[in-house]
């Protein structure tokens, strides 16, 4: 048995109880899990200070000396403060214990030389270390101390004695016990990329002698982690291409041309034309298309998707568009019906609320081919839904649908249909390469003519009176206004109360106008009714939570006020801002926050005020928050469980991993060459682990 898959309870110092704690709190079950539980920071232990050099502002430091005496100070019933007076010959420092003083008095001997490590503070004009680490100086070789690793642990673990120092000791035991570990990358690749060997990297990352060695070890481990993800994605994409022939759409016919000449509401932008050309090449090539279409809110993605579906209809196939929510599906249906006015095409809706006779009619129409376009939610992938000839599928807001769900669609016809995935959440290139590595990427980076960029300003909540005056002015000019309250799951109750109270305050502030109110906890019927009032212009102000983030299109609404904007992520703020600026009028987005803000929040707000470019915003969001928190990746299980790499900060390594993996897959697409045997073996091992590979590819 491979030593790294050995149960962690057999490691000296662990046992059944600690094993349970490590497993529950950190997911550490085996020797390998502990070895791959990497430190989050390091403290330089190579320098020893003299006590007289220390100040209260210094970080963690170490001094060598001996204890002169102990003193005990009572602190109420059964509690005491224990102080050891400690010297190195240059000055005296105090070592203080508020807990565990009794243990300190029994363990540490007067006159014995100790290495003391801790954070110096000043108390009673003397340097003081509270709860320091003490090691017997005679047993240490100070010249090999290097950098000390620090490990994240939970409160529960600290209470039971499993703090960072304890994890460090367990890791040390493990590293000393391990035989040389086998390599997981081919020798030629290690040489080509100037990488440290795996065995050395895994030992060095826990116990580095200096920052240079640490950096080399981290690069090796990060590269390997990202390389195998890329190798897996590219292998998967290559398999799909070899396995599945795509339907060939050889003509652009009457339906497309009739729409283009008679129904097109406005001229296409150059970006839209470019994307349609890319799609036409794909669907005519004989291989199945898998393409990601990125574009900001309002850039005209739906029109491009519709025109692509018309090409499928011209070639005798049906098309389908899947949306993540019923509200969004209904909105797509309304938009498509409006675009296709007067054309002899049958479009149907299939969501959870389409039931009984109406549902049967839709299912029949799909099976006999009389329905040309189906709009729906994931109700579309249920087994009962069968098509006559499904040739083209559009998936809106991909992050709500995993690869497994996409694969279900393929089983709906003899060959898999062409797939176009749309997202209004611009995804930075490094993240797109990892999340959607099996998709080709198209970008609409132009807004339709006549659209003015939204002006974004930041207002402190002490200036609400002048903000209300500005809102009044806009409404008098005939515009409508969104006012958004945060609704975050952890504080849902109090957030809903804030919304209710806020709604009453706003009613009093604007007695001359009519207001609607919408939040996710309302019944769908009531929500729809309130939304419709706003869409029809019967109410001037819509007070809402983020339910309006996707899928409400009111060209007359020109002001978006976001209250407590500091509680939203950048992507969310950008999505909300995209609800305005849909007409020809100048639109405004006002971010309201308290005066006191953290450094990160201030950066977020500044970025929003500086740019309307969704890609710049997404890059910034990735750097500030990391990939796990990006809107939509968290809730869909796509926050990869990366152990050491960081997609936000390791963009160059993602690129390098991709460039290294690509030629290997091209040279050995069936994964059988001896030259790469080590890679395919390792990939098999990794696929057995708990990484959610389906979410990644």
XYZ file of C-alpha atoms in Angstrom:
697
model
C 0.000 0.000 0.000
C 1.192 3.505 -0.870
C 2.444 5.162 2.349
C 0.556 8.404 1.569
C -2.806 6.585 1.696
C -2.006 5.283 5.234
C -4.702 6.234 7.804
C -3.634 9.363 9.734
C -4.520 7.774 13.095
C -1.368 5.592 12.822
C 0.932 8.637 12.760
C 2.645 8.969 16.185
C 0.906 11.764 18.098
C -2.499 11.372 16.367
C -4.587 8.342 17.480
C -8.407 7.919 17.078
C -9.531 11.128 18.881
C -7.218 13.503 17.061
C -7.952 11.676 13.809
C -11.666 12.463 14.293
C -10.900 16.136 14.933
C -8.529 16.419 11.927
C -11.061 14.681 9.699
C -14.090 16.740 10.805
C -12.372 20.121 10.871
C -9.824 19.934 8.022
C -10.780 16.861 5.978
C -7.422 15.222 6.825
C -7.833 11.413 6.674
C -4.458 10.132 5.415
C -0.715 10.858 5.515
C -1.086 12.370 2.030
C -3.843 14.765 3.205
C -1.593 16.041 6.019
C 1.366 16.415 3.655
C -0.830 18.493 1.320
C -2.189 20.674 4.127
C 0.112 23.571 3.344
C 1.159 26.433 5.664
C -0.567 29.779 5.036
C 2.420 31.872 6.222
C 5.987 31.594 7.534
C 7.949 33.429 10.235
C 11.711 33.835 9.941
C 13.337 31.854 12.784
C 16.871 32.164 11.459
C 17.684 35.327 13.442
C 18.126 35.449 17.234
C 17.711 38.905 18.846
C 19.120 40.330 22.083
C 16.484 41.468 24.604
C 17.900 45.025 24.669
C 17.239 45.292 20.850
C 13.521 44.569 21.196
C 10.609 47.048 20.951
C 6.863 46.572 21.360
C 6.297 47.211 17.611
C 8.309 44.208 16.380
C 6.671 41.081 14.883
C 7.372 37.583 16.262
C 11.018 37.242 17.341
C 13.227 34.805 19.246
C 15.742 35.267 22.068
C 18.011 32.791 23.901
C 18.566 32.991 27.675
C 17.533 31.463 31.020
C 14.811 31.904 33.660
C 15.912 33.743 36.844
C 12.736 33.190 38.902
C 8.930 32.659 38.806
C 6.310 34.960 40.344
C 2.588 34.231 40.792
C -0.236 36.826 40.932
C -3.761 35.709 42.021
C -6.546 36.694 39.572
C -9.784 35.767 41.350
C -11.056 32.296 42.317
C -8.836 29.457 41.054
C -7.088 31.735 38.515
C -3.560 33.085 38.550
C -1.095 34.903 36.327
C 2.359 33.306 36.245
C 5.375 35.422 35.250
C 8.892 34.079 34.582
C 11.706 36.676 34.743
C 14.040 35.816 31.886
C 17.465 37.191 30.860
C 20.053 36.831 28.107
C 22.633 38.992 29.915
C 21.693 42.201 28.024
C 18.358 42.923 29.799
C 15.434 41.217 31.552
C 12.107 40.263 29.887
C 8.925 38.822 31.425
C 7.283 35.643 30.112
C 3.589 35.673 31.072
C 0.940 32.911 31.241
C -2.710 33.665 32.031
C -3.597 29.996 31.368
C -1.328 27.024 31.796
C 0.954 28.790 34.320
C 0.986 25.741 36.557
C 2.261 23.609 33.629
C 4.957 26.254 32.880
C 6.231 26.243 36.508
C 6.429 22.410 36.533
C 8.030 22.104 33.067
C 10.553 24.918 32.680
C 13.659 24.900 34.927
C 15.453 27.928 36.414
C 18.953 28.249 34.962
C 18.318 26.014 31.876
C 18.960 27.737 28.542
C 15.794 28.138 26.437
C 14.944 29.555 23.008
C 11.901 31.809 23.548
C 9.695 32.651 20.562
C 6.801 35.116 20.690
C 5.450 38.599 20.036
C 7.167 41.256 22.187
C 5.018 43.922 23.908
C 5.911 46.463 26.601
C 4.338 46.217 30.085
C 5.547 48.140 33.180
C 8.505 49.459 31.141
C 9.707 45.930 30.463
C 9.606 43.671 27.365
C 6.892 41.073 27.841
C 6.043 37.837 25.959
C 2.519 36.447 26.566
C 2.151 32.656 26.152
C 5.502 32.252 24.317
C 6.905 29.018 22.833
C 9.905 27.657 24.794
C 12.342 25.064 23.425
C 15.400 23.586 25.117
C 18.256 25.479 23.391
C 20.693 22.569 23.853
C 18.490 20.324 21.651
C 18.233 22.851 18.796
C 20.625 23.598 15.981
C 19.912 27.320 15.546
C 21.731 27.397 12.213
C 19.004 25.128 10.673
C 15.938 26.930 12.066
C 14.927 28.589 8.754
C 11.323 29.710 8.329
C 8.636 28.466 10.726
C 5.383 27.363 9.046
C 1.946 28.485 10.304
C -1.164 26.384 9.634
C -4.810 27.426 9.689
C -6.781 25.690 12.438
C -10.292 26.129 13.861
C -11.321 27.386 17.319
C -12.492 23.869 18.162
C -9.038 22.456 17.341
C -7.196 25.109 19.361
C -9.345 24.299 22.404
C -8.327 20.649 22.206
C -4.622 21.468 21.819
C -4.406 21.132 18.023
C -3.055 24.602 17.260
C -0.646 25.550 14.449
C 2.360 24.406 16.513
C 0.781 20.987 17.083
C 0.085 20.566 13.345
C 3.695 21.592 12.681
C 4.959 18.867 15.042
C 2.754 16.222 13.376
C 3.956 17.306 9.923
C 7.575 17.145 11.125
C 7.032 13.580 12.391
C 5.510 12.642 9.027
C 8.231 14.263 6.904
C 10.954 12.493 8.917
C 9.148 9.157 8.585
C 8.540 9.293 4.808
C 10.751 7.432 2.324
C 11.696 9.379 -0.859
C 8.413 10.074 -2.699
C 7.949 9.019 -6.343
C 7.896 11.679 -9.079
C 4.553 12.625 -10.690
C 5.892 14.581 -13.684
C 8.171 13.273 -16.472
C 11.872 14.138 -16.156
C 11.939 16.038 -19.475
C 9.095 18.308 -18.304
C 10.795 19.047 -14.963
C 13.989 19.995 -16.819
C 12.149 21.990 -19.494
C 10.238 24.068 -16.923
C 13.166 24.274 -14.423
C 11.053 22.750 -11.641
C 12.105 21.388 -8.240
C 11.562 17.630 -7.776
C 8.339 16.558 -6.065
C 9.922 14.945 -2.995
C 12.099 17.987 -2.323
C 9.199 20.409 -2.942
C 6.845 18.645 -0.502
C 9.466 18.647 2.259
C 10.673 22.201 1.564
C 7.191 23.747 1.521
C 6.778 22.729 5.200
C 10.343 23.404 6.365
C 12.057 25.924 4.066
C 15.542 27.141 4.950
C 15.080 30.435 3.105
C 12.583 32.339 0.975
C 14.263 31.366 -2.312
C 13.829 27.611 -1.626
C 10.259 28.224 -0.455
C 9.365 30.067 -3.664
C 10.782 27.255 -5.849
C 8.863 24.606 -3.859
C 5.610 26.561 -4.123
C 6.004 27.090 -7.880
C 6.529 23.342 -8.396
C 3.453 22.357 -6.346
C 1.213 25.066 -7.833
C 2.279 24.188 -11.374
C 1.537 20.505 -10.829
C -1.920 21.209 -9.392
C -2.884 23.516 -12.289
C -1.213 21.316 -14.932
C -3.289 18.234 -14.063
C -6.516 20.274 -14.118
C -5.626 21.612 -17.574
C -4.527 18.176 -18.796
C -7.839 16.712 -17.677
C -9.931 19.482 -19.281
C -8.065 19.256 -22.604
C -8.255 15.445 -22.592
C -12.005 15.678 -21.988
C -12.493 18.265 -24.777
C -10.372 16.208 -27.189
C -12.405 13.048 -26.369
C -15.667 14.906 -27.008
C -14.431 16.125 -30.385
C -13.294 12.663 -31.463
C -16.332 10.871 -30.106
C -19.091 13.151 -31.331
C -19.744 14.305 -34.860
C -21.711 17.535 -34.967
C -24.717 18.127 -37.190
C -23.656 20.020 -40.324
C -25.716 23.160 -40.899
C -24.773 23.691 -44.538
C -27.081 26.571 -45.397
C -28.199 29.937 -44.158
C -31.694 29.957 -45.589
C -35.037 31.630 -45.825
C -35.876 31.869 -42.100
C -32.574 33.572 -41.199
C -32.664 35.919 -44.208
C -36.307 36.856 -43.703
C -35.526 37.746 -40.056
C -32.386 39.665 -41.028
C -34.133 41.793 -43.677
C -37.565 42.294 -42.075
C -37.371 41.830 -38.287
C -33.943 42.995 -37.155
C -34.759 45.832 -34.705
C -31.412 47.642 -35.124
C -28.171 47.106 -37.068
C -25.826 44.509 -35.553
C -22.610 45.774 -33.958
C -19.302 44.605 -35.449
C -18.809 42.420 -32.355
C -22.190 40.696 -32.898
C -21.377 40.088 -36.583
C -17.977 38.618 -35.642
C -19.534 36.184 -33.135
C -22.238 35.054 -35.615
C -19.467 34.371 -38.170
C -17.549 32.274 -35.570
C -20.710 30.275 -34.824
C -21.448 29.733 -38.551
C -17.951 28.300 -39.091
C -18.414 25.944 -36.109
C -21.859 24.619 -37.076
C -20.776 24.051 -40.667
C -17.554 22.223 -39.758
C -18.956 18.773 -38.946
C -17.693 18.849 -35.364
C -19.947 19.584 -32.432
C -19.752 23.206 -31.274
C -19.155 24.028 -27.616
C -18.795 27.791 -27.411
C -18.906 30.267 -24.516
C -20.391 33.667 -25.379
C -19.379 36.401 -22.967
C -20.758 39.903 -23.037
C -21.902 42.553 -20.627
C -25.543 43.015 -19.710
C -27.264 44.683 -22.662
C -24.596 43.830 -25.267
C -27.062 41.859 -27.418
C -26.208 38.223 -26.603
C -29.845 37.064 -26.866
C -30.129 38.403 -30.412
C -26.954 36.530 -31.443
C -28.327 33.353 -29.809
C -31.665 33.723 -31.611
C -30.029 34.246 -35.021
C -27.900 31.124 -34.410
C -31.078 29.162 -33.583
C -32.630 30.376 -36.863
C -29.681 28.812 -38.765
C -30.573 25.484 -37.083
C -34.241 25.880 -38.132
C -33.155 26.630 -41.731
C -31.375 23.262 -41.728
C -34.401 21.334 -40.475
C -33.510 21.193 -36.764
C -35.151 22.369 -33.533
C -33.499 24.708 -31.022
C -33.804 25.185 -27.307
C -32.751 27.873 -24.802
C -32.284 27.020 -21.118
C -32.395 29.700 -18.394
C -31.605 29.289 -14.672
C -34.913 30.729 -13.325
C -38.581 30.847 -14.363
C -38.552 34.668 -14.390
C -35.609 34.666 -16.806
C -37.154 31.937 -19.013
C -40.377 33.973 -19.298
C -38.380 37.083 -20.127
C -36.488 35.195 -22.888
C -39.813 33.954 -24.262
C -41.246 37.502 -24.379
C -38.065 38.859 -26.029
C -37.958 36.079 -28.657
C -41.713 36.392 -29.466
C -41.224 40.152 -29.918
C -38.233 39.603 -32.248
C -40.096 36.965 -34.328
C -43.361 38.929 -34.704
C -45.119 38.054 -37.960
C -42.875 35.040 -38.692
C -44.406 31.595 -39.062
C -42.435 29.954 -36.239
C -43.763 28.141 -33.185
C -42.064 29.019 -29.869
C -43.080 27.286 -26.613
C -42.309 27.610 -22.891
C -41.507 24.697 -20.572
C -40.941 25.422 -16.854
C -42.149 23.896 -13.595
C -45.391 25.910 -13.746
C -46.388 24.602 -17.209
C -48.640 21.698 -16.197
C -51.494 19.445 -17.330
C -52.925 19.818 -20.828
C -50.617 22.723 -21.707
C -47.571 20.622 -20.843
C -48.828 17.671 -22.908
C -49.276 19.932 -25.932
C -45.690 21.182 -25.597
C -44.297 17.629 -25.276
C -46.284 16.512 -28.356
C -45.129 19.549 -30.373
C -41.485 18.779 -29.553
C -41.853 15.139 -30.532
C -43.642 15.761 -33.841
C -41.292 18.644 -34.709
C -43.966 21.381 -34.949
C -42.309 23.405 -32.150
C -39.247 25.156 -33.593
C -37.845 26.814 -30.441
C -38.304 25.694 -26.840
C -37.601 28.132 -23.988
C -37.318 26.600 -20.527
C -35.594 26.027 -17.216
C -33.842 22.757 -16.302
C -37.301 21.157 -16.714
C -36.019 20.785 -20.307
C -33.537 18.041 -19.356
C -36.135 15.765 -17.716
C -36.379 12.347 -19.362
C -40.004 12.894 -20.467
C -38.919 15.758 -22.745
C -38.027 14.334 -26.177
C -37.367 16.237 -29.415
C -37.857 15.202 -33.044
C -34.511 16.740 -34.142
C -32.739 18.860 -31.543
C -29.796 20.544 -33.252
C -28.913 23.667 -31.247
C -28.962 24.431 -27.508
C -28.360 27.784 -25.817
C -27.536 27.680 -22.092
C -27.941 31.034 -20.334
C -25.827 31.880 -17.268
C -23.699 28.717 -17.472
C -22.554 28.821 -13.850
C -25.947 27.474 -12.771
C -25.557 24.380 -14.982
C -22.799 21.778 -14.569
C -21.227 19.611 -17.245
C -23.418 16.670 -16.190
C -26.535 18.694 -17.033
C -25.093 19.725 -20.399
C -24.357 16.055 -21.102
C -28.016 15.155 -20.414
C -29.038 17.415 -23.284
C -26.799 15.473 -25.646
C -28.807 12.323 -25.044
C -31.852 14.062 -26.523
C -30.783 13.363 -30.114
C -28.701 10.986 -32.241
C -25.727 13.359 -32.383
C -25.130 15.872 -29.612
C -26.593 19.286 -30.503
C -24.360 22.328 -30.933
C -24.073 24.154 -27.587
C -23.800 27.910 -27.068
C -23.246 28.934 -23.451
C -24.011 32.583 -22.587
C -22.906 34.567 -19.563
C -23.241 38.211 -18.562
C -20.720 37.642 -15.782
C -17.478 38.509 -17.544
C -14.938 35.894 -16.549
C -11.221 36.693 -16.422
C -9.203 34.712 -18.919
C -7.354 32.576 -16.341
C -10.627 31.568 -14.678
C -12.366 30.907 -18.021
C -9.475 28.612 -19.002
C -10.048 26.610 -15.838
C -13.838 26.737 -15.466
C -14.684 26.372 -19.130
C -11.591 24.798 -20.615
C -13.697 22.600 -22.900
C -15.352 25.624 -24.551
C -14.157 27.978 -27.278
C -14.675 31.595 -26.223
C -16.426 34.427 -28.104
C -16.700 37.921 -26.686
C -19.155 40.740 -27.476
C -17.184 43.768 -26.358
C -19.364 46.526 -27.856
C -22.664 47.992 -26.719
C -25.394 48.612 -29.342
C -25.352 52.145 -30.855
C -27.138 54.846 -28.880
C -26.297 53.275 -25.509
C -24.581 55.738 -23.168
C -22.312 54.264 -20.450
C -23.923 54.396 -16.997
C -22.450 57.084 -14.711
C -21.559 55.629 -11.306
C -21.127 57.746 -8.161
C -20.439 56.995 -4.504
C -22.566 58.713 -1.829
C -22.281 58.428 1.978
C -25.501 57.554 3.807
C -25.387 60.889 5.683
C -26.414 62.636 2.431
C -29.732 60.894 1.745
C -31.719 64.161 1.574
C -29.835 65.447 -1.461
C -29.982 61.934 -3.007
C -33.803 61.976 -2.656
C -33.888 65.387 -4.393
C -31.944 63.928 -7.327
C -34.357 60.968 -7.543
C -37.362 63.354 -7.563
C -35.788 65.324 -10.405
C -35.306 62.179 -12.528
C -38.876 60.947 -11.941
C -40.280 64.375 -12.861
C -38.406 64.066 -16.151
C -40.384 60.860 -16.758
C -37.796 58.260 -15.653
C -38.130 55.314 -13.238
C -35.865 54.300 -10.344
C -34.629 51.056 -8.723
C -33.699 51.124 -5.031
C -31.933 47.917 -3.973
C -31.534 46.605 -0.420
C -29.063 43.793 0.390
C -30.526 40.398 1.234
C -27.767 38.082 2.410
C -28.609 34.555 3.602
C -26.792 34.769 6.952
C -28.760 37.827 8.016
C -31.929 37.203 6.015
C -34.372 37.984 8.838
C -32.891 41.364 9.709
C -32.367 42.196 6.005
C -36.043 41.563 5.227
C -37.007 43.740 8.193
C -34.678 46.491 6.872
C -36.398 46.205 3.493
C -39.886 46.434 5.043
C -38.877 49.379 7.263
C -37.013 51.030 4.389
C -40.062 50.696 2.156
C -42.171 52.601 4.712
C -39.493 55.330 5.014
C -39.377 55.692 1.213
C -43.183 55.890 0.977
C -43.061 58.828 3.399
C -40.114 60.415 1.568
C -41.912 60.215 -1.812
C -45.630 60.708 -1.040
C -46.207 62.065 -4.568
C -45.022 58.853 -6.320
C -46.147 55.210 -6.471
C -43.800 52.440 -5.272
C -43.545 48.664 -5.907
C -41.767 46.195 -3.661
C -40.161 42.874 -4.683
C -38.125 40.266 -2.786
C -37.365 36.557 -3.178
C -39.555 35.441 -0.273
C -42.755 36.696 -1.960
C -45.130 34.309 -3.768
C -44.216 34.173 -7.487
C -47.665 35.526 -8.420
C -47.339 38.602 -6.130
C -43.772 39.182 -7.259
C -44.761 39.055 -10.923
C -47.684 41.447 -10.295
C -45.451 44.053 -8.597
C -42.794 43.675 -11.293
C -45.371 44.144 -14.054
C -46.628 47.392 -12.482
C -43.096 48.760 -12.751
C -42.580 47.420 -16.294
C -45.823 49.111 -17.419
C -44.841 52.381 -15.733
C -47.716 52.288 -13.188
C -45.152 52.642 -10.370
C -42.157 54.977 -10.526
C -39.909 53.375 -7.889
C -39.153 49.663 -7.535
C -37.802 48.785 -4.077
C -36.175 45.374 -4.303
C -33.525 42.899 -3.196
C -31.091 41.358 -5.681
C -33.905 39.327 -7.321
C -33.691 41.981 -10.046
C -30.020 41.180 -10.624
C -30.874 39.071 -13.657
C -33.693 39.399 -16.069
C -35.616 42.648 -15.658
C -35.581 44.867 -18.717
C -37.160 48.316 -18.303
C -35.612 50.771 -20.800
C -37.301 53.709 -19.031
C -35.544 52.996 -15.709
C -32.494 55.255 -15.589
C -31.464 55.312 -11.907
C -30.129 52.423 -9.824
C -29.600 53.198 -6.125
C -27.756 50.427 -4.227
C -28.019 50.804 -0.448
C -25.277 49.353 1.801
C -23.216 48.796 -1.362
C -20.270 47.692 0.828
C -22.078 44.373 1.386
C -22.113 43.411 -2.292
C -19.350 41.832 -4.375
C -18.066 43.579 -7.487
C -19.727 41.179 -9.942
C -23.060 41.649 -8.197
C -22.757 45.450 -8.243
C -21.902 45.256 -11.938
C -24.901 43.000 -12.670
C -27.237 45.362 -10.801
C -25.848 48.381 -12.638
C -26.630 46.567 -15.899
C -30.357 46.884 -15.180
C -30.182 50.583 -16.133
C -28.739 52.224 -19.248
C -31.036 50.210 -21.529
C -32.670 53.261 -23.149
C -31.155 56.247 -24.947
C -31.210 58.488 -21.824
C -28.178 59.062 -19.576
C -28.437 56.580 -16.685
C -27.006 56.712 -13.177
C -25.901 54.166 -10.579
C -25.514 55.460 -7.015
C -23.590 53.382 -4.473
C -24.583 54.300 -0.924
C -22.304 53.286 1.974
C -21.503 54.378 5.533
C -18.470 56.645 5.968
C -16.280 53.994 7.651
C -15.092 51.467 5.067
C -12.373 48.823 4.956
C -9.502 49.172 2.494
C -10.850 46.360 0.266
C -14.347 47.853 0.159
C -13.002 51.263 -0.762
C -11.089 49.620 -3.642
C -14.256 47.854 -4.835
C -16.301 51.064 -4.810
C -13.519 52.996 -6.618
C -13.300 50.351 -9.365
C -17.067 50.556 -9.902
C -16.914 54.357 -10.231
C -13.885 54.213 -12.583
C -15.009 51.688 -15.194
C -17.999 50.051 -16.921
C -15.788 47.340 -18.427
C -17.039 44.027 -17.061
C -13.744 42.258 -17.758
C -11.685 44.769 -15.793
C -14.193 44.469 -12.974
C -14.042 40.671 -13.044
C -10.221 40.697 -12.975
C -10.312 43.036 -9.966
C -12.964 40.898 -8.273
C -10.876 37.782 -8.767
C -7.839 39.492 -7.176
C -9.815 40.913 -4.257
C -11.962 37.914 -3.461
C -10.458 34.819 -5.060
C -12.273 32.424 -7.418
C -14.290 30.702 -4.698
C -16.358 33.765 -3.949
C -17.032 35.014 -7.445
C -20.725 35.467 -8.014
C -22.063 32.187 -9.293
C -18.983 30.027 -8.789
C -19.554 29.585 -5.058
C -23.104 28.267 -5.221
C -22.443 25.926 -8.105
C -19.629 23.888 -6.584
C -17.034 25.411 -8.879
C -14.878 26.924 -6.223
C -12.155 24.365 -6.818
C -10.637 22.867 -3.805
C -7.166 24.010 -4.847
C -4.692 23.218 -2.097
C -1.909 25.647 -2.961
C -2.483 27.384 -6.316
C -4.604 30.527 -6.517
C -6.257 31.179 -9.862
C -6.455 34.905 -9.133
C -2.779 35.385 -8.377
C -1.224 32.575 -10.378
C -2.499 33.568 -13.822
C 0.900 33.054 -15.444
C 1.148 29.534 -14.044
C -2.366 28.724 -15.334
C -1.195 29.872 -18.769
C 2.045 27.885 -18.486
C 0.139 24.760 -17.385
C -2.201 25.134 -20.366
C 0.663 25.619 -22.830
C 2.448 22.556 -21.427
C -0.644 20.318 -21.537
C -1.887 21.277 -25.027
C 0.924 19.713 -27.144
C 0.871 16.554 -24.976
C -2.837 15.974 -25.753
C -2.259 16.742 -29.441
C 0.621 14.252 -29.603
C -1.098 11.504 -27.560
C -4.898 12.096 -27.745
C -5.762 8.515 -26.730
C -3.443 8.608 -23.692
C -1.492 5.438 -24.514
C 2.054 6.591 -25.284
C 4.805 5.238 -22.963
C 6.478 8.641 -23.111
C 3.596 10.086 -21.060
C 2.680 6.960 -19.038
C 3.529 8.720 -15.756
C 0.961 11.461 -16.571
C -1.920 9.147 -17.439
C -1.247 7.034 -14.327
C -1.312 10.135 -12.116
C -4.431 11.517 -13.812
C -6.223 8.223 -13.051
C -5.204 8.488 -9.366
C -6.399 12.099 -9.160
C -9.744 11.284 -10.736
C -10.390 8.935 -7.799
C -9.927 11.818 -5.337
C -12.616 14.192 -4.138
C -11.873 16.934 -6.688
C -15.081 17.744 -8.526
C -13.674 17.187 -12.023
C -17.116 17.455 -13.635
C -17.503 20.978 -12.315
C -14.059 21.895 -13.540
C -14.379 20.807 -17.138
